[in-house]
Coordinates of C-alpha atoms and ligand atoms in Angstrom, one line a residue:
M1 CA -3.3 13.9 -42.6
L2 CA -2.0 10.4 -42.1
K3 CA -3.1 7.9 -44.7
G4 CA -4.4 4.5 -43.5
F5 CA -7.2 2.5 -41.9
F6 CA -5.8 2.2 -38.4
N7 CA -6.7 -0.6 -36.0
V8 CA -6.9 0.3 -32.3
P9 CA -5.7 -2.1 -29.6
K10 CA -8.4 -4.7 -28.7
A11 CA -10.1 -3.5 -25.6
V12 CA -9.6 -5.7 -22.5
N13 CA -11.1 -5.2 -19.1
E14 CA -8.6 -4.0 -16.5
P15 CA -8.0 -6.8 -13.9
V16 CA -9.2 -5.8 -10.4
K17 CA -6.3 -5.8 -8.0
G18 CA -6.7 -7.7 -4.7
Y19 CA -5.0 -5.3 -2.1
A20 CA -3.9 -8.3 0.0
P21 CA -1.8 -7.4 3.1
N22 CA 1.8 -6.4 2.1
S23 CA 0.9 -6.4 -1.6
P24 CA 2.6 -3.6 -3.6
E25 CA -0.8 -2.1 -4.5
R26 CA -1.8 -2.0 -0.9
T27 CA 1.4 -0.3 0.1
A28 CA 1.1 2.2 -2.7
V29 CA -2.5 3.2 -2.0
Q30 CA -1.9 3.5 1.8
S31 CA 1.1 5.8 1.1
A32 CA -1.0 7.9 -1.3
Y33 CA -3.9 8.0 1.2
T34 CA -1.6 9.3 4.0
T35 CA 0.1 11.9 1.8
M36 CA -3.2 13.2 0.4
W37 CA -5.0 13.1 3.8
N38 CA -2.2 15.4 5.2
S39 CA -2.0 17.8 2.3
Q40 CA -4.1 20.7 1.1
I41 CA -5.2 20.8 -2.5
D42 CA -6.5 23.9 -4.2
V43 CA -8.8 23.1 -7.2
P44 CA -9.4 26.0 -9.6
L45 CA -11.8 26.3 -12.5
H46 CA -10.2 25.0 -15.7
I47 CA -11.3 27.2 -18.6
G48 CA -9.3 27.1 -21.8
S49 CA -5.6 27.3 -20.9
E50 CA -6.4 29.1 -17.6
E51 CA -6.7 27.9 -14.1
I52 CA -9.0 30.4 -12.5
R53 CA -9.0 31.0 -8.7
T54 CA -12.0 33.1 -7.9
G55 CA -11.2 33.2 -4.2
N56 CA -14.8 32.2 -3.4
T57 CA -14.1 28.8 -2.1
R58 CA -15.6 25.8 -0.4
N59 CA -13.7 23.2 1.7
I60 CA -13.2 19.6 0.5
T61 CA -13.8 17.3 3.4
A62 CA -14.0 13.5 4.0
P63 CA -17.5 12.1 4.7
H64 CA -16.0 9.7 7.3
D65 CA -14.3 12.6 9.2
H66 CA -16.3 15.7 8.2
Q67 CA -14.2 18.1 10.2
H68 CA -11.0 17.1 8.3
V69 CA -10.3 19.4 5.5
V70 CA -8.1 18.2 2.6
G71 CA -8.4 21.2 0.4
K72 CA -10.6 23.7 -1.2
Y73 CA -12.2 24.4 -4.6
H74 CA -13.2 27.6 -6.3
L75 CA -16.7 28.6 -7.3
A76 CA -17.6 30.1 -10.6
E77 CA -19.8 33.1 -11.3
K78 CA -21.9 33.6 -14.4
Q79 CA -19.1 35.3 -16.3
H80 CA -16.9 32.1 -15.9
I81 CA -19.6 29.9 -17.4
E82 CA -19.9 32.2 -20.4
K83 CA -16.1 32.2 -20.7
A84 CA -16.1 28.4 -20.5
I85 CA -18.6 28.2 -23.4
A86 CA -16.6 30.7 -25.4
N87 CA -13.4 28.8 -24.9
A88 CA -15.1 25.5 -25.8
L89 CA -16.4 26.9 -29.0
E90 CA -13.1 28.4 -29.9
S91 CA -11.3 25.0 -29.2
R92 CA -13.9 23.2 -31.4
K93 CA -12.4 24.5 -34.6
A94 CA -9.2 22.5 -34.1
W95 CA -10.6 19.6 -32.0
A96 CA -13.6 18.7 -34.3
N97 CA -11.2 18.5 -37.2
M98 CA -8.5 16.5 -35.5
A99 CA -8.0 13.0 -37.0
W100 CA -9.8 10.5 -34.9
E101 CA -6.7 8.4 -34.3
Q102 CA -5.1 11.4 -32.5
R103 CA -8.1 11.6 -30.2
A104 CA -8.0 7.9 -29.7
A105 CA -4.4 8.0 -28.7
I106 CA -5.1 10.7 -26.1
F107 CA -7.8 8.6 -24.3
L108 CA -5.8 5.4 -24.6
K109 CA -2.9 7.1 -22.9
A110 CA -5.3 8.4 -20.2
A111 CA -6.4 4.8 -19.6
E112 CA -2.8 3.6 -19.2
L113 CA -1.9 6.5 -16.9
I114 CA -4.7 5.5 -14.6
A115 CA -3.7 1.8 -14.8
G116 CA -0.2 2.7 -13.8
P117 CA 1.2 5.9 -12.3
Y118 CA -2.1 7.5 -11.2
R119 CA -3.8 4.4 -9.9
A120 CA -2.9 4.8 -6.2
R121 CA -3.8 8.5 -6.3
I122 CA -7.1 8.2 -8.0
N123 CA -8.1 5.4 -5.7
A124 CA -7.0 7.3 -2.6
A125 CA -8.8 10.5 -3.7
T126 CA -12.0 8.4 -4.1
M127 CA -11.5 6.8 -0.7
I128 CA -11.0 10.2 1.0
G129 CA -13.5 12.4 -0.9
Q130 CA -16.3 9.8 -1.5
S131 CA -15.6 7.4 1.4
K132 CA -15.2 4.3 -0.8
N133 CA -13.5 1.3 0.7
I134 CA -10.4 0.2 -1.3
H135 CA -12.3 -2.5 -3.2
Q136 CA -15.1 -0.1 -4.3
A137 CA -12.5 2.5 -5.2
E138 CA -10.5 0.1 -7.2
I139 CA -13.5 -1.2 -9.3
D140 CA -14.7 2.3 -9.9
A141 CA -12.0 4.9 -10.1
S142 CA -9.4 2.6 -11.7
C143 CA -11.0 -0.4 -13.4
E144 CA -14.3 1.0 -14.7
L145 CA -12.7 4.2 -15.8
I146 CA -9.9 2.4 -17.6
D147 CA -12.6 0.2 -19.3
F148 CA -14.7 3.2 -20.3
L149 CA -11.7 4.8 -22.0
R150 CA -10.4 1.6 -23.7
Y151 CA -13.8 0.3 -24.9
N152 CA -15.1 3.7 -26.0
V153 CA -12.1 4.0 -28.4
E154 CA -13.0 0.6 -29.8
F155 CA -16.7 1.6 -30.1
M156 CA -15.8 4.8 -31.8
T157 CA -14.0 2.9 -34.5
Q158 CA -16.9 0.5 -34.8
I159 CA -19.2 3.4 -35.4
Y160 CA -16.9 5.1 -37.9
S161 CA -16.6 1.8 -39.8
D162 CA -20.4 1.4 -40.0
Q163 CA -20.9 2.6 -43.6
P164 CA -23.8 2.4 -46.1
K165 CA -23.9 0.4 -49.3
S166 CA -22.6 1.7 -52.6
D167 CA -22.7 0.4 -56.1
S168 CA -20.6 1.0 -59.2
T169 CA -22.5 4.3 -60.0
T170 CA -22.4 6.0 -56.6
W171 CA -20.2 6.0 -53.6
N172 CA -22.1 6.6 -50.3
R173 CA -20.3 7.6 -47.2
L174 CA -21.3 8.4 -43.6
E175 CA -19.3 11.0 -41.9
Y176 CA -19.8 11.0 -38.1
R177 CA -19.5 14.7 -37.3
P178 CA -19.3 16.0 -33.7
L179 CA -22.4 18.0 -32.6
E180 CA -22.6 21.6 -33.8
G181 CA -22.0 23.4 -30.6
F182 CA -20.8 22.2 -27.2
V183 CA -21.9 19.4 -24.8
Y184 CA -22.7 20.0 -21.2
A185 CA -21.7 17.2 -18.8
I186 CA -23.2 17.1 -15.3
T187 CA -21.9 14.4 -13.1
P188 CA -22.9 12.7 -9.8
F189 CA -20.8 12.1 -6.7
N190 CA -21.0 8.4 -6.5
F191 CA -18.7 7.1 -9.4
T192 CA -15.4 8.6 -10.3
A193 CA -15.6 6.6 -13.5
I194 CA -18.9 8.2 -14.5
A195 CA -17.7 11.6 -13.7
A196 CA -14.7 11.2 -16.0
N197 CA -16.6 9.3 -18.7
L198 CA -19.4 11.8 -19.3
P199 CA -17.1 14.6 -20.5
A200 CA -14.6 12.1 -22.0
S201 CA -17.0 10.1 -24.2
A202 CA -18.4 13.3 -25.8
A203 CA -14.9 14.7 -26.3
M204 CA -13.6 11.5 -27.8
M205 CA -16.2 11.8 -30.6
G206 CA -14.8 15.3 -31.4
N207 CA -17.1 17.4 -29.2
V208 CA -16.0 20.2 -26.8
V209 CA -17.4 20.1 -23.3
V210 CA -18.4 22.2 -20.3
W211 CA -18.2 19.9 -17.3
K212 CA -19.8 20.5 -14.0
P213 CA -18.8 17.9 -11.4
S214 CA -20.6 17.2 -8.2
D215 CA -19.6 19.3 -5.1
S216 CA -19.0 15.9 -3.4
Q217 CA -16.6 14.5 -5.9
V218 CA -14.1 17.3 -6.3
F219 CA -11.0 15.5 -4.9
S220 CA -11.1 12.8 -7.5
T221 CA -12.0 15.3 -10.2
K222 CA -8.7 16.9 -9.6
I223 CA -6.9 13.7 -10.3
I224 CA -9.0 13.1 -13.5
L225 CA -8.0 16.6 -14.7
D226 CA -4.3 15.8 -14.0
V227 CA -4.6 12.6 -16.0
F228 CA -6.4 14.4 -18.9
K229 CA -3.7 17.0 -19.0
E230 CA -0.9 14.6 -19.0
A231 CA -2.6 12.4 -21.6
G232 CA -2.8 15.5 -23.9
V233 CA -6.4 16.6 -24.0
P234 CA -5.9 20.1 -25.4
D235 CA -6.8 23.2 -23.5
G236 CA -10.5 24.2 -24.0
V237 CA -11.7 20.8 -25.0
I238 CA -13.0 19.9 -21.5
N239 CA -13.7 23.0 -19.4
V240 CA -14.4 22.5 -15.8
V241 CA -16.6 24.7 -13.6
F242 CA -17.7 24.3 -10.0
G243 CA -20.5 26.0 -8.1
D244 CA -24.2 26.8 -8.0
A245 CA -25.7 24.1 -10.1
L246 CA -28.8 26.1 -11.0
M247 CA -26.9 29.2 -12.1
I248 CA -24.4 27.1 -14.1
T249 CA -27.1 25.1 -15.8
D250 CA -29.4 28.1 -16.6
T251 CA -26.4 29.9 -18.1
V252 CA -25.4 26.9 -20.2
L253 CA -29.0 26.2 -21.4
A254 CA -29.4 29.8 -22.4
S255 CA -26.6 29.5 -25.0
R256 CA -27.7 29.2 -28.6
D257 CA -24.7 26.8 -29.1
F258 CA -25.8 24.3 -26.5
A259 CA -25.9 21.0 -28.4
G260 CA -26.4 18.3 -25.8
V261 CA -26.5 17.4 -22.2
H262 CA -24.7 14.3 -20.8
F263 CA -26.3 13.9 -17.3
T264 CA -26.1 11.4 -14.5
G265 CA -27.8 12.1 -11.2
S266 CA -31.2 12.2 -9.7
T267 CA -34.4 11.9 -11.6
H268 CA -36.0 15.2 -10.5
V269 CA -32.9 17.2 -11.6
F270 CA -32.9 15.5 -15.0
K271 CA -36.6 16.2 -15.5
D272 CA -36.1 19.9 -14.6
I273 CA -33.2 20.1 -17.2
W274 CA -35.4 18.5 -19.8
A275 CA -38.2 20.9 -19.2
K276 CA -35.8 23.9 -19.4
I277 CA -34.4 22.6 -22.7
G278 CA -38.0 22.3 -24.0
A279 CA -38.8 25.8 -22.9
N280 CA -35.7 27.1 -24.7
I281 CA -36.1 25.0 -27.9
H282 CA -36.6 28.0 -30.2
N283 CA -33.3 29.5 -29.2
Y284 CA -31.0 26.6 -30.2
K285 CA -29.1 26.2 -33.5
T286 CA -29.7 22.5 -33.4
Y287 CA -32.0 20.1 -31.4
P288 CA -29.9 19.3 -28.3
R289 CA -29.2 15.7 -27.5
I290 CA -30.6 14.8 -24.1
V291 CA -28.9 11.8 -22.5
G292 CA -29.6 11.2 -18.8
E293 CA -29.1 8.2 -16.5
T294 CA -30.9 8.7 -13.2
G295 CA -32.4 7.0 -10.2
G296 CA -33.5 3.5 -9.4
K297 CA -35.6 1.4 -7.0
D298 CA -33.8 -1.8 -7.8
F299 CA -35.3 -5.1 -6.9
I300 CA -34.3 -8.7 -6.0
I301 CA -37.0 -11.3 -6.2
A302 CA -36.3 -14.8 -4.9
H303 CA -38.3 -17.8 -6.1
P304 CA -39.0 -20.7 -3.6
S305 CA -36.4 -22.8 -5.5
A306 CA -33.6 -20.2 -4.9
N307 CA -30.4 -21.0 -3.0
V308 CA -30.6 -19.2 0.4
K309 CA -26.9 -18.3 0.7
Q310 CA -26.9 -16.9 -2.9
V311 CA -30.0 -14.8 -2.2
V312 CA -28.6 -13.4 1.1
T313 CA -25.3 -12.5 -0.6
G314 CA -27.2 -10.9 -3.4
I315 CA -28.9 -8.7 -0.8
T316 CA -25.8 -7.9 1.3
R317 CA -23.5 -7.0 -1.6
G318 CA -26.3 -5.6 -3.7
A319 CA -27.7 -3.4 -1.0
F320 CA -24.8 -2.4 1.1
E321 CA -21.6 -2.2 -1.0
F322 CA -20.6 1.5 -1.1
Q323 CA -23.3 2.1 1.6
G324 CA -26.0 1.5 -1.0
Q325 CA -25.0 4.6 -2.9
K326 CA -25.3 3.0 -6.3
C327 CA -28.1 3.8 -8.7
S328 CA -28.2 0.0 -9.1
A329 CA -28.3 -0.9 -5.4
A330 CA -30.9 -3.5 -4.3
S331 CA -33.4 -1.6 -2.2
R332 CA -36.6 -3.7 -2.3
V333 CA -36.6 -7.4 -2.0
Y334 CA -39.3 -10.1 -2.3
I335 CA -38.8 -13.3 -0.4
P336 CA -41.1 -16.4 -0.4
Q337 CA -42.5 -17.4 3.0
S338 CA -40.9 -20.9 2.7
L339 CA -37.4 -19.4 2.5
W340 CA -37.9 -16.5 5.0
P341 CA -36.7 -18.2 8.2
A342 CA -33.4 -19.3 6.7
V343 CA -32.9 -16.0 4.8
K344 CA -33.7 -14.0 7.9
E345 CA -31.2 -15.9 10.1
Q346 CA -28.4 -15.7 7.5
L347 CA -29.1 -12.1 6.7
I348 CA -29.0 -10.9 10.3
T349 CA -25.8 -12.8 10.9
D350 CA -24.1 -11.4 7.8
V351 CA -25.2 -7.8 8.4
K352 CA -24.1 -7.9 12.0
S353 CA -20.6 -9.1 10.9
M354 CA -20.1 -6.0 8.7
K355 CA -17.4 -3.7 10.1
I356 CA -18.1 0.0 9.9
G357 CA -15.6 2.8 9.9
S358 CA -13.0 4.8 7.9
P359 CA -11.8 3.4 4.5
E360 CA -8.3 3.8 5.8
D361 CA -8.9 0.6 7.7
F362 CA -9.1 -2.1 5.0
G363 CA -11.2 -4.3 7.2
N364 CA -14.2 -2.0 7.0
F365 CA -16.9 -3.1 4.6
I366 CA -19.2 -0.1 5.3
T367 CA -18.0 3.5 5.5
A368 CA -19.8 6.8 5.7
V369 CA -22.6 8.2 3.4
I370 CA -21.7 11.2 1.3
H371 CA -22.9 14.2 3.2
E372 CA -25.1 15.5 6.0
G373 CA -28.2 16.0 3.7
S374 CA -28.1 12.3 2.8
F375 CA -27.4 11.3 6.4
D376 CA -30.4 13.3 7.7
K377 CA -32.7 12.0 5.0
L378 CA -31.7 8.3 5.7
A379 CA -32.0 8.8 9.5
S380 CA -35.6 10.2 9.0
Y381 CA -36.7 7.2 7.0
I382 CA -35.2 4.9 9.6
D383 CA -36.9 6.8 12.5
Q384 CA -40.2 6.6 10.6
A385 CA -39.8 2.8 10.1
K386 CA -39.3 2.5 13.8
K387 CA -42.7 4.1 14.4
D388 CA -44.8 2.5 11.6
A389 CA -46.9 -0.5 12.4
D390 CA -46.4 -2.0 9.0
A391 CA -42.6 -1.9 9.2
E392 CA -40.0 -3.6 11.4
I393 CA -36.2 -3.1 11.5
I394 CA -34.7 -6.5 12.0
V395 CA -31.1 -5.5 11.9
G396 CA -29.3 -2.1 12.0
G397 CA -31.2 1.1 12.5
N398 CA -28.5 3.1 14.4
Y399 CA -26.7 6.1 13.0
D400 CA -24.1 8.6 14.2
K401 CA -22.7 11.8 12.6
S402 CA -20.5 13.0 15.4
V403 CA -17.3 12.2 13.4
G404 CA -18.4 10.9 10.0
Y405 CA -21.8 10.3 8.4
F406 CA -22.2 6.7 9.5
I407 CA -25.4 4.8 9.1
E408 CA -25.6 1.1 10.1
P409 CA -26.6 -1.2 7.3
T410 CA -30.4 -1.5 8.0
V411 CA -32.9 -4.1 7.0
I412 CA -36.6 -3.2 7.2
V413 CA -39.3 -5.9 6.8
T414 CA -42.7 -4.6 5.8
T415 CA -46.1 -6.2 5.5
N416 CA -47.2 -3.5 3.0
P417 CA -45.7 -4.1 -0.5
K418 CA -46.3 -0.4 -1.2
Y419 CA -44.6 0.8 2.0
T420 CA -42.8 4.1 1.3
T421 CA -39.3 2.5 1.4
M422 CA -40.4 0.0 -1.2
E423 CA -41.2 2.8 -3.6
T424 CA -38.8 5.8 -2.9
E425 CA -35.1 5.9 -3.8
L426 CA -33.2 6.5 -0.5
F427 CA -29.7 6.1 -1.8
G428 CA -28.1 4.7 1.3
P429 CA -27.6 1.4 3.2
V430 CA -31.3 0.7 3.8
V431 CA -33.1 -2.2 2.2
T432 CA -36.7 -3.2 2.6
L433 CA -38.1 -6.8 2.4
Y434 CA -41.6 -8.0 1.7
I435 CA -42.5 -11.6 2.3
Y436 CA -44.9 -13.1 -0.2
E437 CA -46.9 -16.4 -0.3
D438 CA -45.0 -19.1 -2.3
A439 CA -48.0 -19.7 -4.5
K440 CA -48.2 -16.1 -5.7
W441 CA -45.1 -16.0 -7.9
E442 CA -46.8 -14.4 -10.9
E443 CA -48.8 -11.9 -8.7
T444 CA -45.6 -10.9 -7.0
L445 CA -43.8 -10.4 -10.3
E446 CA -46.7 -8.1 -11.2
L447 CA -46.1 -6.2 -7.9
V448 CA -42.4 -5.8 -8.7
D449 CA -43.3 -4.3 -12.1
T450 CA -45.9 -1.9 -10.8
T451 CA -44.5 -0.7 -7.5
S452 CA -41.9 1.9 -8.6
E453 CA -41.6 4.5 -11.3
Y454 CA -38.1 3.4 -12.0
A455 CA -36.8 0.6 -14.2
L456 CA -33.0 0.5 -13.7
T457 CA -31.8 -2.8 -12.4
G458 CA -33.3 -6.0 -10.9
A459 CA -32.4 -9.6 -10.1
V460 CA -34.2 -12.9 -10.0
F461 CA -32.9 -15.8 -8.0
S462 CA -34.2 -19.2 -8.9
Q463 CA -33.1 -22.8 -9.6
D464 CA -36.3 -23.4 -11.6
R465 CA -35.9 -22.5 -15.3
Y466 CA -39.6 -22.1 -15.8
A467 CA -39.8 -19.5 -13.1
I468 CA -36.8 -17.7 -14.6
E469 CA -38.5 -17.7 -18.0
V470 CA -41.7 -16.3 -16.6
A471 CA -39.9 -13.6 -14.6
T472 CA -37.8 -12.6 -17.7
V473 CA -40.9 -12.0 -19.7
K474 CA -43.1 -10.4 -17.0
L475 CA -40.3 -8.1 -16.0
Q476 CA -39.3 -7.1 -19.5
N477 CA -39.8 -3.4 -18.9
S478 CA -39.0 -3.3 -15.2
A479 CA -35.2 -3.1 -15.5
G480 CA -32.7 -2.0 -18.2
N481 CA -30.2 -4.3 -16.5
F482 CA -31.7 -7.7 -15.5
Y483 CA -29.7 -10.2 -13.6
I484 CA -30.4 -13.9 -13.2
N485 CA -28.9 -15.5 -10.0
D486 CA -26.7 -12.5 -9.4
K487 CA -26.8 -9.2 -7.5
P488 CA -28.2 -6.2 -9.5
T489 CA -25.1 -4.1 -9.2
G490 CA -21.6 -4.2 -10.7
A491 CA -22.1 -3.9 -14.4
V492 CA -18.8 -4.2 -16.3
V493 CA -18.0 -2.1 -19.3
G494 CA -18.1 -4.1 -22.5
M495 CA -20.0 -6.9 -20.8
Q496 CA -23.2 -5.4 -19.3
P497 CA -24.0 -2.1 -21.0
F498 CA -25.6 0.0 -18.3
G499 CA -28.8 2.0 -18.1
G500 CA -32.5 2.0 -17.4
A501 CA -35.8 3.2 -18.8
R502 CA -39.0 4.7 -17.4
A503 CA -38.0 7.3 -14.8
S504 CA -34.5 5.9 -14.6
G505 CA -33.2 7.6 -17.8
T506 CA -32.9 7.6 -21.5
N507 CA -31.3 4.2 -21.5
D508 CA -28.5 5.1 -23.8
K509 CA -26.3 2.5 -22.2
A510 CA -23.0 3.9 -20.8
G511 CA -20.1 1.7 -21.9
S512 CA -21.5 0.9 -25.3
A513 CA -21.6 2.2 -28.9
L514 CA -25.2 3.3 -28.3
N515 CA -24.0 6.0 -26.0
L516 CA -21.2 7.3 -28.2
L517 CA -23.6 7.5 -31.1
R518 CA -25.5 10.2 -29.3
W519 CA -22.4 12.4 -29.6
A520 CA -22.3 12.2 -33.4
S521 CA -24.4 13.9 -36.0
P522 CA -23.9 11.8 -39.2
R523 CA -23.6 13.4 -42.6
T524 CA -24.5 11.3 -45.6
I525 CA -22.3 12.0 -48.6
K526 CA -23.4 10.6 -52.0
E527 CA -21.1 10.9 -54.9
T528 CA -22.3 10.1 -58.4
F529 CA -19.6 9.1 -60.9
V530 CA -21.5 9.6 -64.2
T531 CA -23.9 12.5 -63.6
P532 CA -27.1 12.6 -65.8
E533 CA -27.2 15.5 -68.2
D534 CA -30.8 15.1 -69.5
Y535 CA -34.0 15.2 -67.4
R536 CA -35.9 12.7 -69.7
Y537 CA -36.2 9.0 -68.6
P538 CA -34.8 6.7 -71.2
F539 CA -38.3 5.4 -72.1
L540 CA -40.1 8.7 -71.9
G541 CA -42.5 9.2 -74.9
E542 CA -41.9 5.7 -76.2
Ligands
NAD601 N1 -28.5 5.6 -13.7 C1 -27.2 5.8 -13.6 O1 -26.4 5.3 -14.3 C2 -26.8 6.5 -12.3 C3 -25.4 6.5 -12.0 C4 -25.0 7.2 -10.9 C5 -25.9 7.9 -10.1 N2 -27.2 7.9 -10.5 C6 -28.2 8.6 -9.7 O2 -27.6 9.8 -9.2 C7 -28.2 10.2 -7.9 C8 -27.1 10.4 -6.9 O3 -26.1 11.3 -7.3 P1 -26.1 12.8 -6.8 O4 -26.5 12.8 -5.4 O5 -24.8 13.3 -7.2 O6 -27.3 13.4 -7.7 P2 -27.8 14.9 -7.9 O7 -28.9 14.8 -8.8 O8 -27.9 15.5 -6.6 O9 -26.5 15.6 -8.6 C9 -26.0 15.2 -9.9 C10 -25.4 16.5 -10.5 O10 -26.5 17.4 -10.8 C11 -26.1 18.6 -10.2 N3 -27.4 19.3 -9.9 C12 -28.0 19.3 -8.7 N4 -29.1 20.0 -8.7 C13 -29.2 20.6 -10.0 C14 -30.1 21.4 -10.7 N5 -31.2 21.9 -10.1 N6 -29.8 21.7 -11.9 C15 -28.7 21.2 -12.6 N7 -27.8 20.4 -12.0 C16 -28.1 20.1 -10.7 C17 -25.2 18.3 -9.1 O11 -24.5 19.4 -8.6 C18 -24.4 17.2 -9.6 O12 -23.4 17.7 -10.4 C19 -29.1 9.0 -7.5 O13 -30.4 9.3 -7.8 C20 -28.6 7.9 -8.4 O14 -29.6 6.9 -8.7 C21 -27.6 7.2 -11.6
LIG602 N1 -22.9 0.8 -13.1 C1 -23.0 0.7 -11.7 C2 -23.9 1.6 -11.0 C3 -23.7 3.1 -11.4 C4 -24.7 3.9 -10.6 O1 -24.5 4.4 -9.6 C5 -23.4 -0.7 -11.3 O2 -23.7 -1.5 -12.2 O3 -23.5 -1.1 -10.2

């Protein structure tokens, strides 16, 4: 073991590159996109030191051109999940005991690999496999992922240095052990950074992991695995399996050594997992940690004093970036009557100006939604809104899946504040507006708080500080990330720790020490220097 209290590099946020025409970064990502678009990748299971090709495969396609196949990935059977668990537990013996600075070095190296040699590839894979435009790919797959890795190393050292008091007679120490068993990471399609961070954050704290990525994020998973390998994550520390989510989850949760789940995805899936863990509770060696960040029905509320252009930009960016496929996306909006004519005019103009198409064309703001299931669901809500008397589509409303899963950015205005699209998470480029009477500021805040089961993100726009203060208090439990005069999306690691409560999750705040703490099981060590040798108190019998 090395001797010393080591300082890690001060975490800094990765600057977002601009991708201006003819810039080196644009040339690099265009070249990577073309190469990867025309190649065929083959993604095996990664279990211990083995790459397993089961032969039972599914195609990897691009949502914006769903007949274009860019590769295939292999599906696991139950025996592979059991093997992944066994490999994880075997690897735990060395990994859990490795000095923390060695683990830190691995993940700091991973961050630098993404910042440099892998940047164009991980962005291109995210553009092809998840249909992000270049800006959305850059802020997710490169910058947010780099930030997660750098900041988590710093948070890990903060946690380790948080020690109890001692005095001259005893020395008290807290040892932050990894969990006794393995961690199960289940990740969503929509953020490459989240997919990598969920297994990496647990592994950084000395845990071993079985990771099940989304079927719709396999292309960028492959690049993450290449980065982890080159950075030096040892075999068996992060084991990757693809396939039937139910079978994989049931097999994992049946293991006595299951010690925690790190989940991001939809609310109903998380609730099912929680219920299964509860039903299995007598089987586990230790109480499993349950960490889940899930859905949202995120709001924007504008006060009559708000600046119209700022409100409209909050809506257009907040609701339509990455086709609204962010858990944080603005999907219900409350506008005062006095601002409505100006907001409506600007909103329609801006939405009509949004270009739609493949992310390969850097002029496109909107690209495709992730898959046919999502497309069909969104189309059905749009069709219903066309029929409903209490809803009107003021811009958008068309869709086409002949080549890719394209849905126009769509704005619904409703006279019913409890209209279905004011309450239900749709996860696409559809936003619903309700127009309220200016005098009803406080009643409308009450409506915001009580309309949805979720409490993830929300934004208030106002130039009136009293109104901001009232909203901040009244909406205290309505959002885990609350924005004043800004869109409700785009949290930055180290700046706005991210997560919501109520049905939106356990609010363990990705990108903060709070999350990392969930992957440690502290042991208190008290050492007494002069140990008593007589049970009697000094005064006993006097
Ligand atoms: N709060 C957050 O930080 C956050 C971040 C990103 C996404 N999300 C949420 O994720 C959802 C979108 O992502 P998605 O479509 O990939 O979500 P999803 O719930 O469909 O899938 C997430 C993961 O769970 C797996 N899964 C699906 N059914 C399962 C089951 N029955 N048992 C076990 N695992 C199962 C999937 O294969 C995938 O790996 C939205 O609801 C969004 O709000 C939340
Ligand atoms: N952290 C992201 C959302 C992640 C969920 O999809 C944001 O703040 O927009």
